[in-house]
XYZ file of C-alpha atoms in Angstrom:
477
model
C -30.782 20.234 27.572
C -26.924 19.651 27.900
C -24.459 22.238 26.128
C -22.907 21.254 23.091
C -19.566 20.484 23.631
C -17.451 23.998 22.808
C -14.711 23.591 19.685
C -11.716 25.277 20.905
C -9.340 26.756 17.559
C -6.087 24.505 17.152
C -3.408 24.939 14.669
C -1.566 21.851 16.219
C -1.838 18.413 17.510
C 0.947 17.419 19.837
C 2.252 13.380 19.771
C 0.914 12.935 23.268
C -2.452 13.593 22.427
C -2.233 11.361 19.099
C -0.580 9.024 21.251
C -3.159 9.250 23.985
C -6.244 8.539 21.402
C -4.495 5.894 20.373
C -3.929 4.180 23.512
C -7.742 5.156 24.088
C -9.186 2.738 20.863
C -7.031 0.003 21.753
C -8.266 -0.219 25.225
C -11.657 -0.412 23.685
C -10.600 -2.978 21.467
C -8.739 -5.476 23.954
C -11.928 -4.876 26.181
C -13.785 -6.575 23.166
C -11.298 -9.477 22.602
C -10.684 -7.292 18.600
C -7.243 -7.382 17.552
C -4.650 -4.248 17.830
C -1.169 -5.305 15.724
C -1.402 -3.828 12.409
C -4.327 -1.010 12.490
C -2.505 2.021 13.383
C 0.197 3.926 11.582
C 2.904 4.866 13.978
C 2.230 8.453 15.717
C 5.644 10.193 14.764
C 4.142 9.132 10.886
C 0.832 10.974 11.729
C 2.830 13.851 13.244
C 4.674 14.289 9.897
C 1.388 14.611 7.834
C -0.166 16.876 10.773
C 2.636 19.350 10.917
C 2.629 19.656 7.239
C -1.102 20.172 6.067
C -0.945 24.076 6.333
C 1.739 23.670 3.189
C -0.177 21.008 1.232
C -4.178 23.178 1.835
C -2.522 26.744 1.178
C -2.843 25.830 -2.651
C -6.721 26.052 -1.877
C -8.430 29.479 -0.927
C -9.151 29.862 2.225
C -12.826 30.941 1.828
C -13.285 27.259 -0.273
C -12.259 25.020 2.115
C -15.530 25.813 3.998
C -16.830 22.818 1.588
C -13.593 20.486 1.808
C -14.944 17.624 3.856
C -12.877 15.054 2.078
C -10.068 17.168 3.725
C -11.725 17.454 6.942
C -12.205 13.098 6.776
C -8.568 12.696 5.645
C -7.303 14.650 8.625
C -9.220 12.578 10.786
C -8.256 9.206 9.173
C -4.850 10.381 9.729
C -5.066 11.637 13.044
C -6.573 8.242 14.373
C -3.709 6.319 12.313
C -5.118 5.468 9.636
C -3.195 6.301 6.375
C -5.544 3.410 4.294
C -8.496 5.101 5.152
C -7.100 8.641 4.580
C -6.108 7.696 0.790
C -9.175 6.488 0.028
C -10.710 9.279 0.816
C -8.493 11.973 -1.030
C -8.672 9.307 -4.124
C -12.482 9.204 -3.673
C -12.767 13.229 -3.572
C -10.135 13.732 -6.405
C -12.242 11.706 -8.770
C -15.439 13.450 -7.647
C -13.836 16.563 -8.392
C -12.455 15.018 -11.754
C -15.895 14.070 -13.094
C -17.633 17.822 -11.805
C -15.202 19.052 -14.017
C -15.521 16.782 -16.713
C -19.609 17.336 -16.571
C -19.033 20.552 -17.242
C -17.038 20.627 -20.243
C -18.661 18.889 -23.353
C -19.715 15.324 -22.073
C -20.046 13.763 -25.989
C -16.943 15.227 -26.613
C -15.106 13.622 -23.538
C -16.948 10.426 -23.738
C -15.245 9.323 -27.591
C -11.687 10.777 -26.221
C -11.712 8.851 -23.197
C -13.657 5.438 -24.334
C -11.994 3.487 -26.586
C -14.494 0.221 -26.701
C -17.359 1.564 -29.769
C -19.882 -0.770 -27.860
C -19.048 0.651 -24.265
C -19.760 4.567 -26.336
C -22.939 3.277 -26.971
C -24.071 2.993 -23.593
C -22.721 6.815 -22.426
C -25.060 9.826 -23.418
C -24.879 12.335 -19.947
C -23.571 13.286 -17.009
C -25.278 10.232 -15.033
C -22.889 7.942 -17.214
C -19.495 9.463 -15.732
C -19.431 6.646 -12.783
C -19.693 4.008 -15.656
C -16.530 4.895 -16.660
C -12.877 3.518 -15.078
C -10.524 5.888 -12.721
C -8.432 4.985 -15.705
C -10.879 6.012 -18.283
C -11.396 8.936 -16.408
C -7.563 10.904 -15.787
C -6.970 9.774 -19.028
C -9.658 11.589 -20.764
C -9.231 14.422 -18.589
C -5.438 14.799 -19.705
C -6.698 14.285 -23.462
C -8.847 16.976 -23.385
C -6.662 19.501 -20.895
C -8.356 19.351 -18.204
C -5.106 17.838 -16.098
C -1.555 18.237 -17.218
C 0.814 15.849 -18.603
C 2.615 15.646 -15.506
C -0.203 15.371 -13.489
C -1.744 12.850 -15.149
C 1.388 10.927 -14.235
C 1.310 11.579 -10.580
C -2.632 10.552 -10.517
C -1.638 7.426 -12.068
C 0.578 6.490 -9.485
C -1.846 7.529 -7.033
C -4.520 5.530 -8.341
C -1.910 2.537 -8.375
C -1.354 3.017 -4.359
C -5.204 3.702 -3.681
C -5.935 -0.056 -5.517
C -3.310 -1.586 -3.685
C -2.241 -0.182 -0.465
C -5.347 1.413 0.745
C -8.528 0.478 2.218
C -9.813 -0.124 -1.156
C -8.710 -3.568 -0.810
C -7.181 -5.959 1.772
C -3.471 -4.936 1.563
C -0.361 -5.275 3.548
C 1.211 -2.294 2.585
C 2.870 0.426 4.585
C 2.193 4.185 3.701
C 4.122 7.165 5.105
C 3.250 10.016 6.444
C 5.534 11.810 4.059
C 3.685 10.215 1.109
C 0.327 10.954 2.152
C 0.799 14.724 2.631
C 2.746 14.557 -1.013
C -0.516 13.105 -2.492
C -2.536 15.261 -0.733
C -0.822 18.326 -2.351
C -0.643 16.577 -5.356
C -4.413 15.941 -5.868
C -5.111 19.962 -4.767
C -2.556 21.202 -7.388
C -3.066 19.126 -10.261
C -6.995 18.939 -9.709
C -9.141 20.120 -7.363
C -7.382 23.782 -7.439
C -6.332 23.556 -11.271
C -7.350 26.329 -12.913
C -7.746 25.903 -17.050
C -5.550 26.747 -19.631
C -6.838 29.078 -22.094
C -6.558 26.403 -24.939
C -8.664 24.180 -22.797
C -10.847 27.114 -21.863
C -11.085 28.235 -25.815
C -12.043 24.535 -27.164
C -14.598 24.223 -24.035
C -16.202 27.933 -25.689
C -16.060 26.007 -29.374
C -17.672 23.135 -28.304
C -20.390 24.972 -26.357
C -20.832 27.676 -29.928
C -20.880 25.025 -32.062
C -24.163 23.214 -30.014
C -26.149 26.205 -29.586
C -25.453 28.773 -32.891
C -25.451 28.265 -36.583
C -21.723 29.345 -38.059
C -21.210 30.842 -41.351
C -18.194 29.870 -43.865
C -16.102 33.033 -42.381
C -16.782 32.083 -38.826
C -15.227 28.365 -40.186
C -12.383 30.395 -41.583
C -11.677 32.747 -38.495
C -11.952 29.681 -36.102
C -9.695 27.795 -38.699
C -7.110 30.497 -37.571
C -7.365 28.852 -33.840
C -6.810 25.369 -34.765
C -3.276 26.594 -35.929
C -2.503 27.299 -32.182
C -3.154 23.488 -30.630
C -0.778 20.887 -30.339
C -0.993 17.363 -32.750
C -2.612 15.837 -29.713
C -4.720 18.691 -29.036
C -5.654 18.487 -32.820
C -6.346 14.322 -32.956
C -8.645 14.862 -30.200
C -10.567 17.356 -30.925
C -11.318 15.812 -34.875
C -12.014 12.480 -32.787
C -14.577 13.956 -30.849
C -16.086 16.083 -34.063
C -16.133 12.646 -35.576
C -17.748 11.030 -32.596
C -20.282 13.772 -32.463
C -21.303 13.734 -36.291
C -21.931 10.173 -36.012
C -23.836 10.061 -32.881
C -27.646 9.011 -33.920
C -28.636 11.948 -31.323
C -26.602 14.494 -32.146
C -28.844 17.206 -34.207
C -29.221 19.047 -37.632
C -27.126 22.390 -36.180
C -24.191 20.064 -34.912
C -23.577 18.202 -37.875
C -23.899 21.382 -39.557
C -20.934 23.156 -37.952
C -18.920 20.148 -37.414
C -19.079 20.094 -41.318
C -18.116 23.366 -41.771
C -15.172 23.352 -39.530
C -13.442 19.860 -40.286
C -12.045 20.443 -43.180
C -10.337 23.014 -41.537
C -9.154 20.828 -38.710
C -8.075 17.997 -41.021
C -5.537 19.821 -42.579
C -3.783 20.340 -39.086
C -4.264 17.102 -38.341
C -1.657 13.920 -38.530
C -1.635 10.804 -40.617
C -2.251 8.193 -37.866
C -5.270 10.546 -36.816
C -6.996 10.352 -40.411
C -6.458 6.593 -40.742
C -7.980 6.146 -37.093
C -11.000 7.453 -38.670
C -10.820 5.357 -41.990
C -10.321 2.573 -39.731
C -13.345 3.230 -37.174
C -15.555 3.724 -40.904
C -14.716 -0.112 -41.633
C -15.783 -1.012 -38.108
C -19.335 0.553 -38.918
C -18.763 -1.638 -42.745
C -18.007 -4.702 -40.603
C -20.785 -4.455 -37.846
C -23.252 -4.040 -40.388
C -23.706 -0.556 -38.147
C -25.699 1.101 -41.649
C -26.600 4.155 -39.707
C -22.732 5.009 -38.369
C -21.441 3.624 -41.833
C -23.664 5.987 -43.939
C -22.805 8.959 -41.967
C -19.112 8.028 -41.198
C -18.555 7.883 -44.880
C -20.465 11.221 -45.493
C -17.800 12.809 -42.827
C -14.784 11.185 -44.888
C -16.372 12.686 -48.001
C -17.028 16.252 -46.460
C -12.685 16.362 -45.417
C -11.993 14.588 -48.474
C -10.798 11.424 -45.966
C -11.775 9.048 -48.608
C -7.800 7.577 -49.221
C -8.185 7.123 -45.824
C -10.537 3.915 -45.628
C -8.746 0.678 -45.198
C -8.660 -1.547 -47.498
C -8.859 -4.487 -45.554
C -12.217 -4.722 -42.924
C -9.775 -6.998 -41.224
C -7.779 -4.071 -39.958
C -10.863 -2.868 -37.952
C -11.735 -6.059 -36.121
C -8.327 -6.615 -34.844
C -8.474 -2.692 -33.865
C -11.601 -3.738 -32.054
C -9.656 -6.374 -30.599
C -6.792 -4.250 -29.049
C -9.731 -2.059 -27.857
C -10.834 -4.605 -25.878
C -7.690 -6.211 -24.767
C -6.831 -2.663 -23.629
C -9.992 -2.039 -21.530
C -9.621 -5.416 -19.805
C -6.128 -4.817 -19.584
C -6.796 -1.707 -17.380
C -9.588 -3.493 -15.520
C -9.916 -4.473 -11.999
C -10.529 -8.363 -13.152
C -7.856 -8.379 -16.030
C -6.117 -11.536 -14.912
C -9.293 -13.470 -15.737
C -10.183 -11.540 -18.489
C -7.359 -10.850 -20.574
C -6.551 -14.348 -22.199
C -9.355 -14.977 -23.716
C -9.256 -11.881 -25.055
C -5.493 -12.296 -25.747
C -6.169 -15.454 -27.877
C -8.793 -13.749 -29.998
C -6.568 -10.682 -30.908
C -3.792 -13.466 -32.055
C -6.585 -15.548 -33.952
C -7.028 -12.000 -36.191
C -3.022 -11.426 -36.348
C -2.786 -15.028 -37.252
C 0.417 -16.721 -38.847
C 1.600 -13.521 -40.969
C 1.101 -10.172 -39.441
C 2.933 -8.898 -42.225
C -0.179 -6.760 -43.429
C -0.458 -5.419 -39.786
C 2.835 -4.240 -39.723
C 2.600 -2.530 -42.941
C -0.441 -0.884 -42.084
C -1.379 2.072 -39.892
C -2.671 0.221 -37.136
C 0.966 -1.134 -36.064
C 1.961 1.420 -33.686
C -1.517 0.961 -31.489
C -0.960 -2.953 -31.738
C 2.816 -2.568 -30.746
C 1.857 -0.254 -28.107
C -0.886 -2.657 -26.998
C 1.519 -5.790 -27.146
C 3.603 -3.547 -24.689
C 1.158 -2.015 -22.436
C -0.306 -5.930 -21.747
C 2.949 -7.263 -21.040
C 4.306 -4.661 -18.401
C 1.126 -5.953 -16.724
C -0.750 -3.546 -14.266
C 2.045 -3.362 -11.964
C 0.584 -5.700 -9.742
C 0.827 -8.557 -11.254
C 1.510 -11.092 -14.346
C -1.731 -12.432 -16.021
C 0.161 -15.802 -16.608
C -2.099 -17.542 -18.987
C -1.944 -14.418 -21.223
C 1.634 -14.013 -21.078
C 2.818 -16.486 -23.467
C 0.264 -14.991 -25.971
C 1.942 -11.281 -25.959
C 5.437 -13.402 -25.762
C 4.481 -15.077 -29.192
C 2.956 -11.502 -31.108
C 5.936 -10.166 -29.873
C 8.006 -12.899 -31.317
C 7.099 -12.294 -34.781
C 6.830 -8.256 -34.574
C 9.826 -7.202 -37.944
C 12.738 -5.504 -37.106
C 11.360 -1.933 -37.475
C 8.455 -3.115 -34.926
C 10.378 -3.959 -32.461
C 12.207 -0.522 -32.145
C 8.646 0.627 -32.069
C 8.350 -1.504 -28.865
C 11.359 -0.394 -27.720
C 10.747 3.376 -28.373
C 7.052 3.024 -26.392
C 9.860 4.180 -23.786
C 8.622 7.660 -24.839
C 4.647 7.176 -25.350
C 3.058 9.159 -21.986
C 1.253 5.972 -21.443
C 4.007 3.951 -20.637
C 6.499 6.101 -19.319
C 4.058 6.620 -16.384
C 3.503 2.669 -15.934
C 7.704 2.456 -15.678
C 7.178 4.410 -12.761
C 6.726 0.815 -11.173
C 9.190 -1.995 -10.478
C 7.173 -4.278 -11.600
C 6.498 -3.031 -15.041
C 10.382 -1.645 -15.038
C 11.480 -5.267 -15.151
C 9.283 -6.572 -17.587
C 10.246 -4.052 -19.919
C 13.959 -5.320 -19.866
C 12.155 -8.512 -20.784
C 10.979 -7.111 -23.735
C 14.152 -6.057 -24.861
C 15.818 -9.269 -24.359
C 12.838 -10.803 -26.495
C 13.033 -7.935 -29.202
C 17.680 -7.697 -29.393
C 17.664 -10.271 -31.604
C 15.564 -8.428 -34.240
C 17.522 -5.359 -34.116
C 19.489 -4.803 -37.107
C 21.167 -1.459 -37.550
C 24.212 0.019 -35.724
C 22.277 3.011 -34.711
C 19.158 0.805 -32.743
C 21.806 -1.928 -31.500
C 23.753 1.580 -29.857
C 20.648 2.957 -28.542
C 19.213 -0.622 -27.151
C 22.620 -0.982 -25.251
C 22.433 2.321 -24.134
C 18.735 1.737 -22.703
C 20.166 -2.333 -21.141
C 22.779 0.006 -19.364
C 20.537 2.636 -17.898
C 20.793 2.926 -14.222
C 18.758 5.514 -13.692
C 14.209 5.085 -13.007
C 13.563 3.881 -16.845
C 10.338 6.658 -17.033
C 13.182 9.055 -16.912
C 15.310 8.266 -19.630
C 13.736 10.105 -21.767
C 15.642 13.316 -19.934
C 18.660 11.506 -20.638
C 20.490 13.902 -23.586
C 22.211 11.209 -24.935
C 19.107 8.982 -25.371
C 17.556 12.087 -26.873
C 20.274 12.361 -29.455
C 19.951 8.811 -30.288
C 16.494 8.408 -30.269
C 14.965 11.185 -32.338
C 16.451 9.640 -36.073
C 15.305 6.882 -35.230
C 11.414 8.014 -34.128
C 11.246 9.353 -37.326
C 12.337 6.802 -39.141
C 9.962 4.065 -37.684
């Protein structure tokens, strides 16, 4: 039997042998008439990456990486020149990594923080679920719930972006550096697959775990009470989503509903206005759907945290919130450009002539933020027979709406899309739509100031003299 060829230890790879290999395949592939232009990245690229992987792995122990095979694939993809490859691969194993973590914090709770179509809830119970969901879906949820930063959730985005479009994901003409790839590389290892928990995301994982398996007394309610104090509003919104999700849920037991009645008052008083009407408003979905089960036992939850101010008054409100729901999850989709007009035209059937009552309600900022998200497209592209409909919504969005618009500028959700050209551009569309419904001295000051920017527009925000002239005016709208 013939000797296994023996592995000798590197802790280099030199140009000429990258070169060498090279020359090797495309031998091969002239012998069998294949073509050559255009497959390999250029060997000084794959050198960069190479001579910087000790930096970018260090961040992971070196007793773990026994198990890091997406980093032992990537390597290779970029040894033999392949950067498209080599992306897919670190995207592939960040998102593995993403849902292992996700499966084992509360899966009911992360399914209603991260899903925002009701119907598409109804289809998620367990683990098994977790590849129904979007990569969108997905980093989202796991920056509502804490399991990625703020920050990181940023840089994921963008990586996501670049794995859709420039890497072997999909047919592409896109060029990707060696500089880049070891950047994402370190990126996905620090801000996932190394990532170790906060302790707020640690202590709400423990809560949701207690309140499943033990039955709490009123002074347990009162000492965990003392906890809630310590999370942030978005911290807080999520968490009384997901008890809200989970009390409603036909599966979720006697002992759950128990505790999660115990300890909501608790968290409603910590909780923000837009929060409790989200919940008033998802009660009139139930009313509308006919949904008796969800209605009788979404109602009961308003009653138990005295939420009952909080239903609206109009069902209306909740089908058009259905209706940015699903403009939003098309809108993130892979097939959105087919997809979102039809959807688009429905949502503007609901507005109809006078969106007055919109605007006035608490549903503007999501439908403002919607209009927004739809028209800075997916950075990709323009859905052109939608386009005219978020041109026309926007149209007749009041004067304190459109500085909403205009002040998305600070919402995580699209500061992280301006991170694109595409989307940068669009959003000095909007405000050439929007300057003519801009009123006082103070917004017409800070809407020049933004027109003048020169610097990335998902910066701004850093900017102190946008911060000066911005915060009055978030409060005020």
């Amino acid at each position: 039997m013939d000797k296994l060829p023996q592995i000798v230890p590197k802790n280099t790879i030199t140009n000429n042998e990258l070169g060498k290999y090279e020359n090797n395949v495309k031998g091969f592939l002239v012998y069998n008439g294949l073509p050559i232009e255009g497959i390999f990245s250029e060997v000084a690229q794959r050198a960069a990456v190479i001579n910087n992987i000790h930096t970018a792995i260090s961040y992971t122990e070196y007793e773990n990486r026994k198990n890091s095979i997406y980093i032992s694939k990537f390597i290779a993809a970029t040894t033999a020149g392949l950067f498209d490859a080599a992306l897919n691969y670190l995207w592939n194993e960040t998102v593995n990594e993403l849902r292992k973590r996700v499966s084992q914090y509360d899966i009911t709770y992360f399914f209603d923080v991260a899903v925002e179509s009701p119907n598409k809830k109804k289809e998620l119970k367990d683990e098994d679920d977790l590849d129904k969901i979007t990569d969108s879906e997905l980093i989202h949820g796991a920056k509502e719930i804490g399991l990625i930063s703020e920050m990181g959730y940023r840089h994921l985005d963008y990586i996501k972006y670049m794995r859709n479009w420039a890497s072997a994901a999909h047919p592409n003409q896109s060029e990707i550096t060696g500089l880049q790839l070891i950047s994402w590389l370190e990126t996905c290892i620090r801000e996932v697959i190394s990532l170790p928990l906060s302790g707020i995301t640690v202590e709400i994982k423990a809560l949701l775990t207690n309140i499943r398996g033990n039955n709490l007394t009123d002074q347990d309610a009162r000492r965990i009470g003392l906890f809630f104090d310590k999370l942030t509003p978005i911290q807080t919104g999520n968490l009384l989503a997901g008890f809200f999700g989970m009390y409603v849920r036909e599966n979720s037991d006697v002992k759950l509903r128990d505790n999660i009645k115990l300890l909501s008052p608790h968290l409603w008083s910590f909780s923000k206005e837009d929060t409790r009407f989200d919940i008033g408003i998802r009660y009139g979905k139930y009313v509308a759907n006919g949904d008796t089960e969800k209605e009788r036992l979404s109602r009961e939850f308003l009653e138990i945290v005295d939420g009952k101010p909080y239903i609206p008054e109009k069902i209306l409100l909740s089908e058009i919130d259905t209706a940015i729901d699903q403009l939003l999850v098309a809108h993130r989709g892979t097939d959105n450009f087919y997809s979102e007009p039809i959807l688009g035209r429905e949502l503007k059937r609901l507005v109809g002539e006078d969106s007055s009552f919109l605007l006035e309600s608490n549903l503007r900022e999501k439908y403002v933020r919607c209009l927004v998200e739809c028209f800075l497209t997916n950075a990709n592209g323009i859905a052109w027979n939608a386009e005219p409909i978020y041109i026309e919504l926007l149209n007749k969005l009041d004067s304190s709406s459109s500085m909403a618009a205009i002040l998305s500028i600070t919402n995580d959700t699209i500061k992280s899309m301006l991170q694109f050209p595409l989307c940068q551009k669009k959003y000095r569309e909007i405000l050439l739509i929007l300057k003519k419904k801009i009123i006082s001295v103070p917004s017409l000051e800070l809407l020049e100031l933004i027109e003048e920017f020169k610097g990335p527009l998902d910066k701004i925000e850093r900017d102190s003299k946008f911060q000066k002239m911005s915060k009055p005016l978030l409060k005020l709208i």
